[in-house]
mmCIF file of C-alpha atoms in Angstrom:
data_model
loop_
_atom_site.group_PDB
_atom_site.id
_atom_site.type_symbol
_atom_site.label_atom_id
_atom_site.label_comp_id
_atom_site.label_asym_id
_atom_site.label_seq_id
_atom_site.Cartn_x
_atom_site.Cartn_y
_atom_site.Cartn_z
ATOM 1 C CA MET A 26 -21.324 14.236 8.719
ATOM 2 C CA PRO A 27 -18.922 13.919 5.781
ATOM 3 C CA VAL A 28 -20.244 11.715 2.955
ATOM 4 C CA THR A 29 -18.071 8.822 1.981
ATOM 5 C CA ASP A 30 -20.645 6.532 0.193
ATOM 6 C CA GLY A 31 -22.368 6.413 -3.130
ATOM 7 C CA PHE A 32 -20.878 7.470 -6.456
ATOM 8 C CA PHE A 33 -17.937 9.862 -6.466
ATOM 9 C CA VAL A 34 -15.574 11.686 -8.864
ATOM 10 C CA THR A 35 -12.126 12.886 -8.151
ATOM 11 C CA GLY A 36 -9.602 14.941 -10.101
ATOM 12 C CA GLY A 37 -6.562 17.098 -9.739
ATOM 13 C CA ALA A 38 -2.917 17.895 -10.381
ATOM 14 C CA THR A 39 -0.086 15.738 -9.387
ATOM 15 C CA TRP A 40 3.691 15.805 -9.400
ATOM 16 C CA ASP A 41 5.083 12.379 -10.481
ATOM 17 C CA THR A 42 8.514 10.869 -10.355
ATOM 18 C CA PHE A 43 9.226 8.069 -12.653
ATOM 19 C CA ARG A 44 12.197 5.600 -12.899
ATOM 20 C CA GLY A 45 12.383 2.794 -15.394
ATOM 21 C CA ASP A 46 15.745 0.824 -15.482
ATOM 22 C CA SER A 47 17.211 1.561 -18.870
ATOM 23 C CA LEU A 48 14.397 3.880 -20.043
ATOM 24 C CA THR A 49 15.521 6.753 -17.788
ATOM 25 C CA ARG A 50 19.120 5.714 -17.803
ATOM 26 C CA GLY A 51 19.177 5.076 -14.125
ATOM 27 C CA GLN A 52 17.884 8.569 -13.362
ATOM 28 C CA THR A 53 14.644 9.575 -11.732
ATOM 29 C CA GLU A 54 12.607 11.911 -13.964
ATOM 30 C CA SER A 55 9.895 14.225 -12.532
ATOM 31 C CA ALA A 56 6.969 15.941 -14.194
ATOM 32 C CA PRO A 57 3.510 17.554 -13.532
ATOM 33 C CA TYR A 58 0.722 15.028 -14.054
ATOM 34 C CA PHE A 59 -3.054 15.066 -14.077
ATOM 35 C CA ALA A 60 -5.355 12.357 -12.630
ATOM 36 C CA VAL A 61 -9.034 11.795 -12.680
ATOM 37 C CA GLY A 62 -11.166 8.948 -11.260
ATOM 38 C CA ILE A 63 -14.727 7.634 -10.600
ATOM 39 C CA GLY A 64 -15.775 5.288 -7.932
ATOM 40 C CA PHE A 65 -18.701 3.813 -5.985
ATOM 41 C CA ALA A 66 -18.797 3.099 -2.166
ATOM 42 C CA PRO A 67 -21.705 0.809 -1.341
ATOM 43 C CA ILE A 68 -20.917 1.378 2.335
ATOM 44 C CA PRO A 69 -19.179 4.490 3.859
ATOM 45 C CA GLN A 70 -15.856 2.562 4.671
ATOM 46 C CA ILE A 71 -15.136 0.814 1.352
ATOM 47 C CA ALA A 72 -15.070 2.114 -2.180
ATOM 48 C CA ALA A 73 -14.245 0.695 -5.624
ATOM 49 C CA LEU A 74 -12.153 3.199 -7.649
ATOM 50 C CA MET A 75 -11.099 3.482 -11.259
ATOM 51 C CA SER A 76 -8.644 6.276 -12.056
ATOM 52 C CA GLY A 77 -6.082 7.252 -14.674
ATOM 53 C CA GLY A 78 -3.888 10.062 -15.952
ATOM 54 C CA GLY A 79 -0.793 10.900 -17.872
ATOM 55 C CA ALA A 80 2.521 12.830 -17.789
ATOM 56 C CA HIS A 81 5.027 14.037 -20.392
ATOM 57 C CA PHE A 82 8.739 13.557 -19.614
ATOM 58 C CA ARG A 83 11.733 14.914 -21.566
ATOM 59 C CA GLN A 84 15.327 13.732 -21.379
ATOM 60 C CA GLY A 85 17.274 16.737 -22.706
ATOM 61 C CA GLN A 86 17.001 17.077 -26.477
ATOM 62 C CA ALA A 87 17.691 13.422 -27.098
ATOM 63 C CA SER A 88 14.300 11.851 -26.186
ATOM 64 C CA ARG A 89 10.867 12.317 -24.740
ATOM 65 C CA TYR A 90 8.256 10.006 -23.511
ATOM 66 C CA GLU A 91 4.685 10.017 -22.206
ATOM 67 C CA VAL A 92 3.504 7.802 -19.401
ATOM 68 C CA GLY A 93 -0.252 6.841 -19.152
ATOM 69 C CA GLU A 94 -1.758 4.853 -16.214
ATOM 70 C CA LEU A 95 -5.092 3.266 -15.594
ATOM 71 C CA ASP A 96 -5.814 1.948 -12.091
ATOM 72 C CA LEU A 97 -8.599 -0.343 -10.729
ATOM 73 C CA GLY A 98 -8.662 -0.668 -6.939
ATOM 74 C CA LEU A 99 -10.137 -0.206 -3.582
ATOM 75 C CA ARG A 100 -10.180 2.634 -1.194
ATOM 76 C CA ALA A 101 -10.846 2.281 2.603
ATOM 77 C CA HIS A 102 -12.185 5.462 4.426
ATOM 78 C CA PHE A 103 -11.520 6.040 8.045
ATOM 79 C CA ALA A 104 -14.299 8.487 8.777
ATOM 80 C CA ARG A 105 -15.652 9.603 12.065
ATOM 81 C CA GLU A 106 -19.134 11.146 12.245
ATOM 82 C CA ASP A 107 -18.000 14.562 13.481
ATOM 83 C CA ALA A 108 -14.732 14.884 11.545
ATOM 84 C CA ARG A 109 -13.851 17.253 8.616
ATOM 85 C CA LEU A 110 -10.649 15.330 8.026
ATOM 86 C CA VAL A 111 -11.077 11.824 6.670
ATOM 87 C CA PRO A 112 -7.994 9.584 6.102
ATOM 88 C CA TYR A 113 -7.986 6.841 3.461
ATOM 89 C CA ALA A 114 -5.746 4.150 2.111
ATOM 90 C CA GLU A 115 -5.785 2.620 -1.324
ATOM 91 C CA TYR A 116 -4.656 -0.370 -3.253
ATOM 92 C CA ALA A 117 -4.950 -0.643 -7.048
ATOM 93 C CA PHE A 118 -3.966 -3.063 -9.872
ATOM 94 C CA THR A 119 -2.423 -0.674 -12.448
ATOM 95 C CA TRP A 120 -1.750 -0.846 -16.252
ATOM 96 C CA THR A 121 1.001 1.478 -17.556
ATOM 97 C CA ILE A 122 1.954 2.368 -21.103
ATOM 98 C CA VAL A 123 4.892 4.409 -22.079
ATOM 99 C CA ARG A 124 5.168 5.999 -25.564
ATOM 100 C CA ARG A 125 8.746 6.794 -26.530
ATOM 101 C CA ASP A 126 10.211 9.191 -29.155
ATOM 102 C CA THR A 127 13.928 9.542 -29.879
ATOM 103 C CA ALA A 128 15.541 12.366 -31.825
ATOM 104 C CA ALA A 129 16.151 11.320 -35.426
ATOM 105 C CA THR A 130 19.861 10.474 -35.763
ATOM 106 C CA ASN A 131 20.241 12.065 -39.077
ATOM 107 C CA ARG A 132 18.633 15.273 -38.065
ATOM 108 C CA ASP A 133 19.166 18.073 -35.654
ATOM 109 C CA PRO A 134 17.390 17.128 -32.397
ATOM 110 C CA GLU A 135 16.515 20.800 -31.721
ATOM 111 C CA ALA A 136 14.564 20.916 -34.942
ATOM 112 C CA GLY A 137 11.831 18.815 -33.249
ATOM 113 C CA THR A 138 12.060 15.700 -35.487
ATOM 114 C CA TYR A 139 11.615 12.529 -33.527
ATOM 115 C CA GLU A 140 11.209 8.889 -34.496
ATOM 116 C CA ARG A 141 8.587 6.786 -32.768
ATOM 117 C CA ARG A 142 9.948 3.673 -30.877
ATOM 118 C CA PRO A 143 7.820 0.674 -29.824
ATOM 119 C CA ASP A 144 5.547 1.372 -26.990
ATOM 120 C CA ILE A 145 6.230 -0.250 -23.595
ATOM 121 C CA SER A 146 3.417 -1.466 -21.479
ATOM 122 C CA GLY A 147 2.826 -3.741 -18.432
ATOM 123 C CA ASN A 148 1.015 -4.145 -15.224
ATOM 124 C CA GLY A 149 1.818 -3.760 -11.627
ATOM 125 C CA ASN A 150 0.455 -2.622 -8.187
ATOM 126 C CA ALA A 151 -0.094 0.722 -6.470
ATOM 127 C CA VAL A 152 -0.466 1.562 -2.755
ATOM 128 C CA GLY A 153 -1.203 4.875 -1.291
ATOM 129 C CA GLY A 154 -3.195 6.985 1.103
ATOM 130 C CA GLY A 155 -4.372 10.535 1.746
ATOM 131 C CA LEU A 156 -6.612 12.948 3.491
ATOM 132 C CA LEU A 157 -10.013 14.270 2.521
ATOM 133 C CA PHE A 158 -10.727 17.705 4.063
ATOM 134 C CA TYR A 159 -14.407 18.432 3.831
ATOM 135 C CA LEU A 160 -15.473 21.910 2.880
ATOM 136 C CA ARG A 161 -19.195 20.786 2.603
ATOM 137 C CA PRO A 162 -20.782 17.469 3.421
ATOM 138 C CA ASN A 163 -20.090 16.021 -0.070
ATOM 139 C CA TRP A 164 -17.156 18.186 -1.356
ATOM 140 C CA ALA A 165 -13.635 17.624 -0.084
ATOM 141 C CA LEU A 166 -10.101 18.794 -0.917
ATOM 142 C CA ASP A 167 -8.043 15.580 -1.526
ATOM 143 C CA ALA A 168 -4.352 15.358 -0.728
ATOM 144 C CA GLY A 169 -2.608 12.025 -1.203
ATOM 145 C CA THR A 170 0.461 10.046 -2.192
ATOM 146 C CA ARG A 171 0.879 6.884 -4.140
ATOM 147 C CA TRP A 172 3.732 4.445 -4.969
ATOM 148 C CA THR A 173 3.493 2.321 -8.061
ATOM 149 C CA TRP A 174 5.762 -0.498 -9.169
ATOM 150 C CA ALA A 175 5.319 -2.290 -12.534
ATOM 151 C CA ARG A 176 6.980 -4.726 -15.059
ATOM 152 C CA LEU A 177 7.002 -3.236 -18.447
ATOM 153 C CA MET A 178 7.778 -4.812 -21.893
ATOM 154 C CA ALA A 179 8.239 -3.483 -25.402
ATOM 155 C CA LEU A 180 7.519 -5.523 -28.441
ATOM 156 C CA LYS A 181 9.081 -5.065 -31.897
ATOM 157 C CA PRO A 182 6.607 -4.166 -34.489
ATOM 158 C CA GLY A 183 5.097 -7.502 -35.869
ATOM 159 C CA SER A 184 6.579 -9.685 -33.046
ATOM 160 C CA VAL A 185 4.306 -11.833 -30.881
ATOM 161 C CA GLY A 186 5.124 -12.328 -27.233
ATOM 162 C CA ARG A 187 8.837 -11.887 -27.317
ATOM 163 C CA PRO A 188 9.861 -8.749 -25.645
ATOM 164 C CA ASP A 189 12.352 -6.433 -27.245
ATOM 165 C CA LEU A 190 12.897 -4.669 -23.850
ATOM 166 C CA ALA A 191 11.788 -5.621 -20.354
ATOM 167 C CA LEU A 192 12.248 -3.345 -17.450
ATOM 168 C CA ASN A 193 11.041 -2.608 -13.926
ATOM 169 C CA ALA A 194 9.448 0.821 -13.345
ATOM 170 C CA THR A 195 8.492 2.680 -10.171
ATOM 171 C CA ALA A 196 6.688 5.923 -9.675
ATOM 172 C CA PHE A 197 5.788 8.088 -6.725
ATOM 173 C CA ARG A 198 2.922 10.414 -7.034
ATOM 174 C CA VAL A 199 1.797 13.360 -4.909
ATOM 175 C CA PHE A 200 -1.792 14.365 -5.617
ATOM 176 C CA LEU A 201 -3.742 17.572 -4.793
ATOM 177 C CA GLY A 202 -7.415 17.797 -6.057
ATOM 178 C CA VAL A 203 -11.088 17.733 -5.260
ATOM 179 C CA THR A 204 -13.524 14.784 -4.627
ATOM 180 C CA MET A 205 -17.292 15.050 -4.778
ATOM 181 C CA TYR A 206 -19.597 12.399 -3.399
ATOM 182 C CA GLY A 207 -23.146 11.761 -4.341
ATOM 183 C CA GLY A 208 -24.197 9.730 -1.274
ATOM 184 C CA LYS A 209 -27.623 9.668 0.225
ATOM 185 C CA GLU A 210 -26.879 12.327 2.812
ATOM 186 C CA THR A 211 -26.473 14.890 0.180
ATOM 187 C CA LEU A 212 -30.058 14.618 -1.073
ATOM 188 C CA PRO A 213 -32.437 17.335 0.124
ATOM 189 C CA SER A 214 -34.952 16.259 2.771
ATOM 190 C CA ARG A 215 -38.615 16.610 2.116
#
């Protein structure tokens, strides 16, 4: 029987698409990403999950930005006793931060000189799902997707509570990784 209870860790590579109103100038940007997470399932069907990761996007030579995300949510497993494939669904509250650099206006952008702009951060929600393919009772390949939407705001340095920039951001993630469970079925019998 596949293990879906107890503590677990997950990690892998993703491909992310990101779109943020004026930040991406109406374009959808794509980049490789990484994600890691830890969780605990008190019962085999429900788990609490905390995960996070980051990606680096580049808009030609003019600007670049990094997106970091931290999620806190729930995962529902739809496991059957004899199945090696276990589908799951997730919902998470997410916090996103975007660090932006723009090519210095008085220098050659190809020279690698960039000016830091105010960070943008905010919160939102994420929904997704995937499949765990068990290679052993407590080890599984993990393939999933997630859609995130958030409201982000940038503050001028020294300002309090008045956004310099507010925008809506959406992201779509495809994940491929590994998940390892430490549930009670994995302990050796005596």
